[in-house]
XYZ file of C-alpha atoms in Angstrom:
240
model
C -0.003 0.028 -0.018
C 1.357 3.164 -0.924
C 1.185 6.116 1.485
C 1.701 9.350 -0.781
C 3.006 9.797 -4.091
C 5.920 12.488 -4.968
C 5.891 14.522 -2.066
C 6.682 18.088 -2.491
C 5.958 21.822 -0.779
C 2.282 22.532 -0.577
C 2.061 26.076 -0.806
C -1.119 28.028 0.165
C -1.558 29.941 -2.920
C -3.631 32.628 -0.837
C -1.009 33.174 1.977
C 1.909 31.867 0.369
C 2.938 29.682 3.506
C 4.154 26.084 3.102
C 2.940 23.331 5.425
C 6.281 22.599 7.628
C 7.318 20.118 4.428
C 10.578 18.838 6.248
C 11.957 15.133 7.280
C 10.196 15.689 10.766
C 6.656 15.746 9.086
C 7.348 13.223 6.415
C 8.509 10.610 9.302
C 5.950 11.575 11.694
C 2.965 10.997 9.053
C 4.443 8.221 7.782
C 4.796 6.432 10.903
C 1.059 7.228 12.337
C -0.035 5.843 8.874
C 1.853 2.517 8.736
C 1.018 2.117 12.340
C -2.756 2.397 11.381
C -2.471 0.236 8.407
C -0.472 -2.451 10.594
C -2.889 -2.652 13.129
C -5.566 -3.611 10.430
C -3.253 -6.171 8.769
C 0.053 -6.793 9.663
C 0.834 -8.814 6.355
C 0.574 -5.641 4.078
C 3.756 -4.099 2.678
C 3.588 -0.300 2.724
C 5.855 1.679 0.225
C 7.425 5.189 1.958
C 7.869 7.754 -0.757
C 10.873 10.271 -0.528
C 11.211 14.050 -0.427
C 11.113 16.280 -3.558
C 8.937 14.251 -5.960
C 10.133 11.468 -4.222
C 13.638 11.648 -5.282
C 15.295 11.519 -1.708
C 15.164 9.305 1.274
C 18.477 9.990 2.469
C 17.828 11.160 5.986
C 15.799 7.620 6.551
C 18.428 5.424 5.314
C 21.550 6.861 6.571
C 20.438 7.805 10.043
C 20.631 11.556 9.902
C 19.195 13.965 12.529
C 15.500 14.568 11.274
C 15.947 18.237 12.397
C 19.116 19.160 10.578
C 19.361 16.902 7.488
C 19.143 18.360 4.200
C 16.258 18.344 1.783
C 15.915 20.348 -1.120
C 13.363 23.180 -0.723
C 12.391 21.895 2.887
C 11.030 24.141 5.138
C 13.290 25.087 7.600
C 12.998 23.945 11.286
C 14.336 27.549 12.748
C 15.387 26.068 16.213
C 16.635 22.817 14.683
C 20.160 22.919 16.461
C 18.535 23.815 20.004
C 15.959 20.680 19.270
C 17.037 17.046 20.882
C 18.347 15.074 17.838
C 15.566 13.313 16.293
C 16.333 9.970 14.607
C 13.795 7.406 12.752
C 14.986 3.948 13.396
C 13.080 1.294 11.463
C 13.972 -1.396 13.736
C 12.308 0.285 16.423
C 9.095 -0.436 14.825
C 6.758 -3.800 14.637
C 6.135 -3.314 10.892
C 9.874 -2.891 10.070
C 9.933 -5.641 7.891
C 6.727 -4.460 6.046
C 8.274 -1.069 4.575
C 9.432 -0.780 1.139
C 11.151 2.323 0.290
C 10.327 3.944 -3.225
C 12.449 6.418 -5.230
C 11.543 8.363 -8.523
C 13.816 9.920 -10.919
C 12.800 12.021 -14.129
C 15.345 13.948 -16.286
C 13.339 17.261 -15.546
C 14.656 17.065 -11.779
C 15.415 20.287 -10.281
C 18.546 19.374 -8.079
C 19.783 16.151 -9.702
C 22.415 15.696 -12.250
C 21.053 13.521 -14.816
C 23.609 13.917 -17.657
C 26.126 11.229 -16.882
C 25.877 7.885 -15.646
C 28.374 7.788 -12.665
C 27.039 10.741 -11.339
C 23.514 9.508 -11.637
C 24.701 5.978 -9.755
C 26.415 7.922 -6.910
C 23.182 9.901 -6.479
C 20.754 7.194 -6.515
C 22.941 5.106 -3.920
C 23.032 8.644 -1.805
C 19.465 8.928 -2.124
C 18.497 5.871 -0.940
C 19.504 2.778 -2.634
C 22.321 2.588 -0.192
C 19.709 0.591 1.474
C 19.929 -2.172 -0.594
C 23.544 -3.173 0.845
C 25.293 -2.455 -2.598
C 28.866 -1.053 -2.840
C 29.122 2.667 -3.160
C 29.567 3.705 -7.008
C 32.856 4.869 -8.028
C 31.832 8.550 -8.513
C 30.773 8.869 -4.943
C 34.351 10.112 -4.376
C 33.405 13.000 -6.797
C 30.153 13.616 -5.231
C 31.310 13.184 -1.546
C 28.053 12.260 -0.313
C 27.502 8.823 -0.163
C 27.310 7.529 3.237
C 26.229 3.661 3.927
C 22.699 2.851 4.938
C 22.303 2.077 8.743
C 19.861 -0.713 8.018
C 19.311 -2.835 5.000
C 15.848 -2.172 3.866
C 13.968 -3.131 0.021
C 14.242 0.125 -2.172
C 12.479 0.173 -5.477
C 12.672 2.155 -8.551
C 8.782 3.117 -8.853
C 8.660 5.792 -11.402
C 10.762 6.933 -14.168
C 9.956 7.283 -17.994
C 10.500 9.451 -21.229
C 8.923 10.009 -24.572
C 8.132 6.693 -26.295
C 9.754 7.504 -29.642
C 13.704 6.797 -31.333
C 14.734 9.294 -28.530
C 14.710 6.442 -26.245
C 17.582 4.668 -27.354
C 19.707 7.637 -26.905
C 18.412 8.781 -23.730
C 21.182 9.020 -20.973
C 19.211 8.651 -18.165
C 16.923 5.809 -19.334
C 20.090 3.909 -20.346
C 21.580 4.783 -16.794
C 18.824 3.681 -15.248
C 18.552 0.175 -17.019
C 22.020 -0.525 -16.205
C 21.814 0.413 -12.793
C 18.602 -1.582 -12.150
C 19.897 -4.609 -14.121
C 23.221 -4.594 -12.349
C 21.516 -4.706 -8.749
C 18.426 -6.758 -9.324
C 16.463 -3.298 -8.582
C 12.574 -3.884 -9.158
C 11.200 -0.977 -11.111
C 8.054 0.530 -12.871
C 7.757 3.002 -15.901
C 5.530 5.777 -16.215
C 3.268 4.854 -17.583
C 1.196 2.022 -19.086
C -2.222 3.718 -20.163
C -1.680 5.735 -23.403
C -4.373 8.159 -22.775
C -6.576 10.099 -19.942
C -10.195 10.860 -19.855
C -9.430 13.905 -18.398
C -6.043 15.600 -17.518
C -5.477 19.187 -16.470
C -8.914 20.108 -17.383
C -8.794 18.670 -20.873
C -10.598 15.347 -22.060
C -9.181 12.689 -24.059
C -5.695 13.871 -23.585
C -2.824 11.483 -25.086
C -0.023 10.665 -23.274
C 3.373 10.506 -25.293
C 5.173 8.896 -22.745
C 2.738 5.827 -22.358
C 3.702 2.330 -23.522
C 0.298 1.865 -24.699
C -1.103 3.965 -27.504
C -4.035 6.281 -27.330
C -6.697 3.973 -27.737
C -5.109 1.335 -25.343
C -5.468 -1.685 -28.317
C -1.502 -1.682 -29.039
C 1.896 0.057 -28.293
C 2.694 3.576 -28.665
C 6.330 2.885 -29.736
C 6.531 -0.931 -31.273
C 10.229 -0.601 -31.527
C 10.856 0.644 -28.166
C 8.623 -2.357 -26.769
C 10.909 -5.106 -28.903
C 14.272 -3.622 -28.631
C 14.363 -1.855 -25.447
C 11.607 -2.884 -22.996
C 11.235 -6.453 -23.650
C 15.532 -7.147 -23.590
C 15.304 -4.824 -20.391
C 12.710 -7.233 -18.604
C 14.631 -10.371 -19.860
C 17.701 -8.807 -18.461
C 16.184 -8.701 -14.847
C 15.583 -12.244 -15.296
C 19.335 -13.321 -16.405
C 18.049 -14.135 -19.645
């Protein structure tokens, strides 16, 4: 069960005030929600989404002080250095083995470099995939921000994507994600399957050029991509 997709700043357009968008709020809300779910059904897996459109779970995986841990565009906790340190320890909870971390990454990221594979891999590791227990990528000696995780936890790449056309084969980020997930056996889900929307952004019958399926949902959007990119990627995940 997913708690919240792509967390981001919630700005009140009337007052311009944000709503305590920071690690403390994320962990507090997710903990309360997971408690409630686990009390009803202790067998359900619960996915935790990261900060900044689900790009960053670093404070959780590396055990940072939630009051002072950095996060892009997070609301400041002004008295953070006077507060008692606050840490999230997944092992303290009855549902510790029922949580799955999820991360997203798109080329239009505001703060992450998606232009070169070594840097992308280092950022993915730093932002949460370190929880898989994999070795730190080589470019971590450039980013200097690749602390190991405090606990091994499942992490999936639950959303990424790009235009489904010939540019797919030369897209740097897509190729990097393909190599990274294959090398480390990371589960993934691409945006998206459905080729059109009944209603989107106030318009009816909007097509999705990033979708695997076509507008009428009766075939593929880009047949060559399915045969020469997606099917081989899936096969590689199974060692074929």
